[in-house]
């Protein structure tokens, strides 16, 4: 079964404490991406990766880092989280083609106090 | 600049009736359109798509209509069922990207979503 797995599902942390949200896919897709969903703002892209060691900024990259050391994993790193990063985060994977749907993980709800 | 707009944050429809969700776009370079469905505590799942060379695509109870001249698409659900209650996101992408405008390498730009509520 095609899957994108995110961990953890829920996370509460304090301002400034580094955290990592993991994302793994079993579809051997080259393209992976991170989104955040906020009320009234829909889905906004944070970072994406076209392949191993190839990453690029999306629409809202400030305060985030990513890495793509292997095809299946694409972790999202918050070096110094702030309350405005409280959000619902989704990882997605796909072929990267304009006409190919993305497969999304089930989300990580992050609260930064 | 919001390139994909879903102007109705929510929509309530009676079970058995038709649900019509609307989406407008401004970028004439968009040539592929997708609808995603999202339940609470789950990620968005792909529902149906349409290429700009078509004006209609049907899959069971779901039909997407595209009006290129009006830059408008709509998702019709007939008949509506309780399990259709969810948030629906419209998304658009371009096969040719002349300038970087966000949305990643596939140029996928999402609307803000419409919460569909099916009432018994």
PDB file of N, CA and C in Angstrom, chain B residues 13-93:
ATOM      1  N   UNK B  13     -25.283  21.051   2.413  1.00  0.00           N
ATOM      2  CA  UNK B  13     -26.155  20.440   1.409  1.00  0.00           C
ATOM      3  C   UNK B  13     -26.899  19.273   2.042  1.00  0.00           C
ATOM      4  N   UNK B  14     -28.133  19.101   1.630  1.00  0.00           N
ATOM      5  CA  UNK B  14     -28.919  17.990   2.168  1.00  0.00           C
ATOM      6  C   UNK B  14     -28.507  16.685   1.492  1.00  0.00           C
ATOM      7  N   UNK B  15     -28.506  15.625   2.280  1.00  0.00           N
ATOM      8  CA  UNK B  15     -28.178  14.307   1.750  1.00  0.00           C
ATOM      9  C   UNK B  15     -29.071  13.982   0.556  1.00  0.00           C
ATOM     10  N   UNK B  16     -28.450  13.442  -0.494  1.00  0.00           N
ATOM     11  CA  UNK B  16     -29.188  13.068  -1.689  1.00  0.00           C
ATOM     12  C   UNK B  16     -29.219  14.135  -2.763  1.00  0.00           C
ATOM     13  N   UNK B  17     -28.947  15.378  -2.369  1.00  0.00           N
ATOM     14  CA  UNK B  17     -28.959  16.478  -3.332  1.00  0.00           C
ATOM     15  C   UNK B  17     -27.590  16.619  -3.987  1.00  0.00           C
ATOM     16  N   UNK B  18     -27.497  17.567  -4.895  1.00  0.00           N
ATOM     17  CA  UNK B  18     -26.226  17.820  -5.561  1.00  0.00           C
ATOM     18  C   UNK B  18     -25.403  18.831  -4.766  1.00  0.00           C
ATOM     19  N   UNK B  19     -24.117  18.534  -4.622  1.00  0.00           N
ATOM     20  CA  UNK B  19     -23.182  19.494  -4.035  1.00  0.00           C
ATOM     21  C   UNK B  19     -22.343  20.083  -5.168  1.00  0.00           C
ATOM     22  N   UNK B  20     -22.220  21.398  -5.180  1.00  0.00           N
ATOM     23  CA  UNK B  20     -21.411  22.067  -6.198  1.00  0.00           C
ATOM     24  C   UNK B  20     -20.376  22.941  -5.496  1.00  0.00           C
ATOM     25  N   UNK B  21     -19.119  22.594  -5.687  1.00  0.00           N
ATOM     26  CA  UNK B  21     -18.027  23.366  -5.099  1.00  0.00           C
ATOM     27  C   UNK B  21     -17.316  24.111  -6.221  1.00  0.00           C
ATOM     28  N   UNK B  22     -17.052  25.379  -5.988  1.00  0.00           N
ATOM     29  CA  UNK B  22     -16.504  26.230  -7.029  1.00  0.00           C
ATOM     30  C   UNK B  22     -15.061  26.643  -6.752  1.00  0.00           C
ATOM     31  N   UNK B  23     -14.365  26.919  -7.840  1.00  0.00           N
ATOM     32  CA  UNK B  23     -12.962  27.311  -7.753  1.00  0.00           C
ATOM     33  C   UNK B  23     -12.652  28.231  -8.925  1.00  0.00           C
ATOM     34  N   UNK B  24     -11.977  29.328  -8.656  1.00  0.00           N
ATOM     35  CA  UNK B  24     -11.561  30.258  -9.705  1.00  0.00           C
ATOM     36  C   UNK B  24     -10.048  30.388  -9.684  1.00  0.00           C
ATOM     37  N   UNK B  25      -9.468  30.622 -10.840  1.00  0.00           N
ATOM     38  CA  UNK B  25      -8.030  30.809 -10.897  1.00  0.00           C
ATOM     39  C   UNK B  25      -7.702  32.016 -11.752  1.00  0.00           C
ATOM     40  N   UNK B  26      -6.535  32.581 -11.521  1.00  0.00           N
ATOM     41  CA  UNK B  26      -6.166  33.796 -12.241  1.00  0.00           C
ATOM     42  C   UNK B  26      -5.020  33.586 -13.221  1.00  0.00           C
ATOM     43  N   UNK B  27      -4.204  32.567 -12.991  1.00  0.00           N
ATOM     44  CA  UNK B  27      -3.019  32.364 -13.823  1.00  0.00           C
ATOM     45  C   UNK B  27      -3.383  31.567 -15.079  1.00  0.00           C
ATOM     46  N   UNK B  28      -3.275  32.195 -16.229  1.00  0.00           N
ATOM     47  CA  UNK B  28      -3.662  31.534 -17.476  1.00  0.00           C
ATOM     48  C   UNK B  28      -2.686  30.419 -17.869  1.00  0.00           C
ATOM     49  N   UNK B  29      -1.564  30.316 -17.164  1.00  0.00           N
ATOM     50  CA  UNK B  29      -0.611  29.237 -17.451  1.00  0.00           C
ATOM     51  C   UNK B  29      -1.055  27.898 -16.844  1.00  0.00           C
ATOM     52  N   UNK B  30      -1.973  27.945 -15.909  1.00  0.00           N
ATOM     53  CA  UNK B  30      -2.449  26.693 -15.310  1.00  0.00           C
ATOM     54  C   UNK B  30      -3.146  25.858 -16.377  1.00  0.00           C
ATOM     55  N   UNK B  31      -2.764  24.581 -16.465  1.00  0.00           N
ATOM     56  CA  UNK B  31      -3.406  23.728 -17.460  1.00  0.00           C
ATOM     57  C   UNK B  31      -3.771  22.350 -16.909  1.00  0.00           C
ATOM     58  N   UNK B  32      -3.677  22.210 -15.610  1.00  0.00           N
ATOM     59  CA  UNK B  32      -4.095  20.952 -14.998  1.00  0.00           C
ATOM     60  C   UNK B  32      -4.658  21.277 -13.631  1.00  0.00           C
ATOM     61  N   UNK B  33      -5.809  20.667 -13.332  1.00  0.00           N
ATOM     62  CA  UNK B  33      -6.529  21.035 -12.120  1.00  0.00           C
ATOM     63  C   UNK B  33      -6.932  19.775 -11.350  1.00  0.00           C
ATOM     64  N   UNK B  34      -6.819  19.850 -10.038  1.00  0.00           N
ATOM     65  CA  UNK B  34      -7.084  18.685  -9.205  1.00  0.00           C
ATOM     66  C   UNK B  34      -7.984  19.091  -8.039  1.00  0.00           C
ATOM     67  N   UNK B  35      -8.731  18.144  -7.564  1.00  0.00           N
ATOM     68  CA  UNK B  35      -9.500  18.303  -6.328  1.00  0.00           C
ATOM     69  C   UNK B  35      -8.999  17.267  -5.326  1.00  0.00           C
ATOM     70  N   UNK B  36      -8.773  17.746  -4.101  1.00  0.00           N
ATOM     71  CA  UNK B  36      -8.397  16.886  -2.991  1.00  0.00           C
ATOM     72  C   UNK B  36      -9.483  16.978  -1.936  1.00  0.00           C
ATOM     73  N   UNK B  37      -9.635  15.885  -1.211  1.00  0.00           N
ATOM     74  CA  UNK B  37     -10.615  15.800  -0.143  1.00  0.00           C
ATOM     75  C   UNK B  37      -9.868  15.542   1.154  1.00  0.00           C
ATOM     76  N   UNK B  38     -10.279  16.228   2.213  1.00  0.00           N
ATOM     77  CA  UNK B  38      -9.574  16.049   3.484  1.00  0.00           C
ATOM     78  C   UNK B  38     -10.559  15.864   4.628  1.00  0.00           C
ATOM     79  N   UNK B  39     -10.391  14.725   5.328  1.00  0.00           N
ATOM     80  CA  UNK B  39     -11.141  14.479   6.554  1.00  0.00           C
ATOM     81  C   UNK B  39     -10.310  14.979   7.735  1.00  0.00           C
ATOM     82  N   UNK B  40     -10.965  15.295   8.860  1.00  0.00           N
ATOM     83  CA  UNK B  40     -10.226  15.679  10.065  1.00  0.00           C
ATOM     84  C   UNK B  40      -9.233  14.595  10.465  1.00  0.00           C
ATOM     85  N   UNK B  41      -8.082  14.993  10.925  1.00  0.00           N
ATOM     86  CA  UNK B  41      -7.039  14.085  11.415  1.00  0.00           C
ATOM     87  C   UNK B  41      -6.456  13.192  10.310  1.00  0.00           C
ATOM     88  N   UNK B  42      -6.700  13.546   9.062  1.00  0.00           N
ATOM     89  CA  UNK B  42      -6.088  12.817   7.954  1.00  0.00           C
ATOM     90  C   UNK B  42      -5.479  13.802   6.969  1.00  0.00           C
ATOM     91  N   UNK B  43      -4.590  13.302   6.124  1.00  0.00           N
ATOM     92  CA  UNK B  43      -4.047  14.151   5.084  1.00  0.00           C
ATOM     93  C   UNK B  43      -4.992  14.255   3.903  1.00  0.00           C
ATOM     94  N   UNK B  44      -4.797  15.261   3.042  1.00  0.00           N
ATOM     95  CA  UNK B  44      -5.614  15.363   1.825  1.00  0.00           C
ATOM     96  C   UNK B  44      -5.419  14.128   0.944  1.00  0.00           C
ATOM     97  N   UNK B  45      -6.490  13.691   0.315  1.00  0.00           N
ATOM     98  CA  UNK B  45      -6.406  12.587  -0.639  1.00  0.00           C
ATOM     99  C   UNK B  45      -6.926  13.053  -1.990  1.00  0.00           C
ATOM    100  N   UNK B  46      -6.264  12.603  -3.027  1.00  0.00           N
ATOM    101  CA  UNK B  46      -6.638  12.983  -4.383  1.00  0.00           C
ATOM    102  C   UNK B  46      -8.023  12.445  -4.721  1.00  0.00           C
ATOM    103  N   UNK B  47      -8.841  13.293  -5.346  1.00  0.00           N
ATOM    104  CA  UNK B  47     -10.203  12.905  -5.677  1.00  0.00           C
ATOM    105  C   UNK B  47     -10.409  12.779  -7.189  1.00  0.00           C
ATOM    106  N   UNK B  48     -10.134  13.836  -7.918  1.00  0.00           N
ATOM    107  CA  UNK B  48     -10.379  13.845  -9.349  1.00  0.00           C
ATOM    108  C   UNK B  48      -9.585  14.990  -9.964  1.00  0.00           C
ATOM    109  N   UNK B  49      -9.274  14.866 -11.235  1.00  0.00           N
ATOM    110  CA  UNK B  49      -8.513  15.919 -11.907  1.00  0.00           C
ATOM    111  C   UNK B  49      -9.055  16.140 -13.313  1.00  0.00           C
ATOM    112  N   UNK B  50      -8.578  17.226 -13.929  1.00  0.00           N
ATOM    113  CA  UNK B  50      -8.970  17.519 -15.294  1.00  0.00           C
ATOM    114  C   UNK B  50      -7.859  18.292 -15.981  1.00  0.00           C
ATOM    115  N   UNK B  51      -7.612  17.930 -17.218  1.00  0.00           N
ATOM    116  CA  UNK B  51      -6.648  18.650 -18.031  1.00  0.00           C
ATOM    117  C   UNK B  51      -7.361  19.781 -18.768  1.00  0.00           C
ATOM    118  N   UNK B  52      -6.618  20.806 -19.128  1.00  0.00           N
ATOM    119  CA  UNK B  52      -7.231  21.955 -19.795  1.00  0.00           C
ATOM    120  C   UNK B  52      -7.711  21.649 -21.206  1.00  0.00           C
ATOM    121  N   UNK B  53      -7.339  20.478 -21.735  1.00  0.00           N
ATOM    122  CA  UNK B  53      -7.830  20.126 -23.070  1.00  0.00           C
ATOM    123  C   UNK B  53      -9.242  19.553 -23.006  1.00  0.00           C
ATOM    124  N   UNK B  54      -9.734  19.337 -21.782  1.00  0.00           N
ATOM    125  CA  UNK B  54     -11.092  18.846 -21.603  1.00  0.00           C
ATOM    126  C   UNK B  54     -11.935  19.890 -20.899  1.00  0.00           C
ATOM    127  N   UNK B  55     -13.245  19.713 -20.973  1.00  0.00           N
ATOM    128  CA  UNK B  55     -14.105  20.595 -20.197  1.00  0.00           C
ATOM    129  C   UNK B  55     -14.926  19.824 -19.164  1.00  0.00           C
ATOM    130  N   UNK B  56     -14.749  18.523 -19.147  1.00  0.00           N
ATOM    131  CA  UNK B  56     -15.491  17.709 -18.176  1.00  0.00           C
ATOM    132  C   UNK B  56     -14.753  16.411 -17.941  1.00  0.00           C
ATOM    133  N   UNK B  57     -14.761  15.985 -16.682  1.00  0.00           N
ATOM    134  CA  UNK B  57     -14.228  14.665 -16.339  1.00  0.00           C
ATOM    135  C   UNK B  57     -15.106  14.081 -15.249  1.00  0.00           C
ATOM    136  N   UNK B  58     -15.481  12.835 -15.449  1.00  0.00           N
ATOM    137  CA  UNK B  58     -16.455  12.206 -14.554  1.00  0.00           C
ATOM    138  C   UNK B  58     -15.860  10.947 -13.946  1.00  0.00           C
ATOM    139  N   UNK B  59     -16.141  10.736 -12.653  1.00  0.00           N
ATOM    140  CA  UNK B  59     -15.696   9.528 -11.982  1.00  0.00           C
ATOM    141  C   UNK B  59     -16.746   9.172 -10.940  1.00  0.00           C
ATOM    142  N   UNK B  60     -17.644   8.291 -11.343  1.00  0.00           N
ATOM    143  CA  UNK B  60     -18.703   7.896 -10.414  1.00  0.00           C
ATOM    144  C   UNK B  60     -19.610   9.063 -10.077  1.00  0.00           C
ATOM    145  N   UNK B  61     -19.739   9.354  -8.784  1.00  0.00           N
ATOM    146  CA  UNK B  61     -20.605  10.457  -8.354  1.00  0.00           C
ATOM    147  C   UNK B  61     -19.949  11.834  -8.510  1.00  0.00           C
ATOM    148  N   UNK B  62     -18.692  11.849  -8.873  1.00  0.00           N
ATOM    149  CA  UNK B  62     -17.929  13.094  -8.930  1.00  0.00           C
ATOM    150  C   UNK B  62     -17.675  13.511 -10.382  1.00  0.00           C
ATOM    151  N   UNK B  63     -17.982  14.771 -10.667  1.00  0.00           N
ATOM    152  CA  UNK B  63     -17.727  15.330 -11.989  1.00  0.00           C
ATOM    153  C   UNK B  63     -17.071  16.694 -11.813  1.00  0.00           C
ATOM    154  N   UNK B  64     -16.020  16.923 -12.561  1.00  0.00           N
ATOM    155  CA  UNK B  64     -15.382  18.243 -12.540  1.00  0.00           C
ATOM    156  C   UNK B  64     -15.614  18.889 -13.903  1.00  0.00           C
ATOM    157  N   UNK B  65     -16.017  20.152 -13.876  1.00  0.00           N
ATOM    158  CA  UNK B  65     -16.249  20.939 -15.082  1.00  0.00           C
ATOM    159  C   UNK B  65     -15.232  22.066 -15.124  1.00  0.00           C
ATOM    160  N   UNK B  66     -14.712  22.315 -16.316  1.00  0.00           N
ATOM    161  CA  UNK B  66     -13.731  23.382 -16.488  1.00  0.00           C
ATOM    162  C   UNK B  66     -14.209  24.359 -17.541  1.00  0.00           C
ATOM    163  N   UNK B  67     -14.243  25.632 -17.182  1.00  0.00           N
ATOM    164  CA  UNK B  67     -14.582  26.705 -18.114  1.00  0.00           C
ATOM    165  C   UNK B  67     -13.344  27.587 -18.249  1.00  0.00           C
ATOM    166  N   UNK B  68     -12.558  27.328 -19.282  1.00  0.00           N
ATOM    167  CA  UNK B  68     -11.273  28.023 -19.426  1.00  0.00           C
ATOM    168  C   UNK B  68     -11.461  29.514 -19.657  1.00  0.00           C
ATOM    169  N   UNK B  69     -12.461  29.881 -20.424  1.00  0.00           N
ATOM    170  CA  UNK B  69     -12.638  31.302 -20.734  1.00  0.00           C
ATOM    171  C   UNK B  69     -12.967  32.096 -19.471  1.00  0.00           C
ATOM    172  N   UNK B  70     -13.680  31.456 -18.543  1.00  0.00           N
ATOM    173  CA  UNK B  70     -14.032  32.114 -17.291  1.00  0.00           C
ATOM    174  C   UNK B  70     -13.016  31.842 -16.195  1.00  0.00           C
ATOM    175  N   UNK B  71     -12.031  30.989 -16.481  1.00  0.00           N
ATOM    176  CA  UNK B  71     -11.041  30.556 -15.489  1.00  0.00           C
ATOM    177  C   UNK B  71     -11.749  30.049 -14.241  1.00  0.00           C
ATOM    178  N   UNK B  72     -12.637  29.134 -14.464  1.00  0.00           N
ATOM    179  CA  UNK B  72     -13.490  28.631 -13.392  1.00  0.00           C
ATOM    180  C   UNK B  72     -13.642  27.122 -13.520  1.00  0.00           C
ATOM    181  N   UNK B  73     -13.569  26.439 -12.386  1.00  0.00           N
ATOM    182  CA  UNK B  73     -13.908  25.023 -12.388  1.00  0.00           C
ATOM    183  C   UNK B  73     -14.819  24.727 -11.212  1.00  0.00           C
ATOM    184  N   UNK B  74     -15.554  23.638 -11.371  1.00  0.00           N
ATOM    185  CA  UNK B  74     -16.479  23.260 -10.314  1.00  0.00           C
ATOM    186  C   UNK B  74     -16.464  21.743 -10.155  1.00  0.00           C
ATOM    187  N   UNK B  75     -16.726  21.324  -8.936  1.00  0.00           N
ATOM    188  CA  UNK B  75     -16.835  19.903  -8.604  1.00  0.00           C
ATOM    189  C   UNK B  75     -18.286  19.636  -8.234  1.00  0.00           C
ATOM    190  N   UNK B  76     -18.893  18.681  -8.935  1.00  0.00           N
ATOM    191  CA  UNK B  76     -20.263  18.295  -8.653  1.00  0.00           C
ATOM    192  C   UNK B  76     -20.270  16.912  -8.011  1.00  0.00           C
ATOM    193  N   UNK B  77     -21.023  16.775  -6.938  1.00  0.00           N
ATOM    194  CA  UNK B  77     -21.162  15.487  -6.268  1.00  0.00           C
ATOM    195  C   UNK B  77     -22.647  15.144  -6.269  1.00  0.00           C
ATOM    196  N   UNK B  78     -22.978  14.045  -6.962  1.00  0.00           N
ATOM    197  CA  UNK B  78     -24.381  13.655  -7.072  1.00  0.00           C
ATOM    198  C   UNK B  78     -24.525  12.129  -6.938  1.00  0.00           C
ATOM    199  N   UNK B  79     -25.371  11.609  -6.044  1.00  0.00           N
ATOM    200  CA  UNK B  79     -26.008  12.351  -4.967  1.00  0.00           C
ATOM    201  C   UNK B  79     -25.038  12.514  -3.803  1.00  0.00           C
ATOM    202  N   UNK B  80     -25.223  13.535  -3.011  1.00  0.00           N
ATOM    203  CA  UNK B  80     -24.356  13.767  -1.854  1.00  0.00           C
ATOM    204  C   UNK B  80     -24.671  12.760  -0.750  1.00  0.00           C
ATOM    205  N   UNK B  81     -23.610  12.284  -0.115  1.00  0.00           N
ATOM    206  CA  UNK B  81     -23.748  11.303   0.950  1.00  0.00           C
ATOM    207  C   UNK B  81     -23.068  11.826   2.221  1.00  0.00           C
ATOM    208  N   UNK B  82     -23.466  11.315   3.378  1.00  0.00           N
ATOM    209  CA  UNK B  82     -22.855  11.801   4.629  1.00  0.00           C
ATOM    210  C   UNK B  82     -21.331  11.691   4.641  1.00  0.00           C
ATOM    211  N   UNK B  83     -20.795  10.646   4.030  1.00  0.00           N
ATOM    212  CA  UNK B  83     -19.345  10.467   3.977  1.00  0.00           C
ATOM    213  C   UNK B  83     -18.631  11.488   3.123  1.00  0.00           C
ATOM    214  N   UNK B  84     -19.393  12.300   2.397  1.00  0.00           N
ATOM    215  CA  UNK B  84     -18.770  13.357   1.589  1.00  0.00           C
ATOM    216  C   UNK B  84     -18.439  14.585   2.428  1.00  0.00           C
ATOM    217  N   UNK B  85     -18.915  14.636   3.648  1.00  0.00           N
ATOM    218  CA  UNK B  85     -18.608  15.766   4.528  1.00  0.00           C
ATOM    219  C   UNK B  85     -17.109  15.803   4.779  1.00  0.00           C
ATOM    220  N   UNK B  86     -16.480  16.873   4.339  1.00  0.00           N
ATOM    221  CA  UNK B  86     -15.024  16.991   4.403  1.00  0.00           C
ATOM    222  C   UNK B  86     -14.650  18.388   3.913  1.00  0.00           C
ATOM    223  N   UNK B  87     -13.355  18.687   3.979  1.00  0.00           N
ATOM    224  CA  UNK B  87     -12.847  19.914   3.356  1.00  0.00           C
ATOM    225  C   UNK B  87     -12.321  19.544   1.979  1.00  0.00           C
ATOM    226  N   UNK B  88     -12.701  20.323   0.984  1.00  0.00           N
ATOM    227  CA  UNK B  88     -12.285  20.076  -0.399  1.00  0.00           C
ATOM    228  C   UNK B  88     -11.347  21.194  -0.851  1.00  0.00           C
ATOM    229  N   UNK B  89     -10.175  20.782  -1.324  1.00  0.00           N
ATOM    230  CA  UNK B  89      -9.195  21.743  -1.832  1.00  0.00           C
ATOM    231  C   UNK B  89      -9.128  21.641  -3.347  1.00  0.00           C
ATOM    232  N   UNK B  90      -9.180  22.774  -3.978  1.00  0.00           N
ATOM    233  CA  UNK B  90      -8.927  22.879  -5.401  1.00  0.00           C
ATOM    234  C   UNK B  90      -7.437  23.186  -5.576  1.00  0.00           C
ATOM    235  N   UNK B  91      -6.813  22.604  -6.589  1.00  0.00           N
ATOM    236  CA  UNK B  91      -5.399  22.862  -6.842  1.00  0.00           C
ATOM    237  C   UNK B  91      -5.170  22.974  -8.342  1.00  0.00           C
ATOM    238  N   UNK B  92      -4.153  23.736  -8.707  1.00  0.00           N
ATOM    239  CA  UNK B  92      -3.845  23.938 -10.124  1.00  0.00           C
ATOM    240  C   UNK B  92      -2.350  23.839 -10.342  1.00  0.00           C
ATOM    241  N   UNK B  93      -1.987  23.383 -11.529  1.00  0.00           N
ATOM    242  CA  UNK B  93      -0.566  23.320 -11.870  1.00  0.00           C
ATOM    243  C   UNK B  93      -0.376  23.681 -13.333  1.00  0.00           C
TER     244      UNK B  93
END
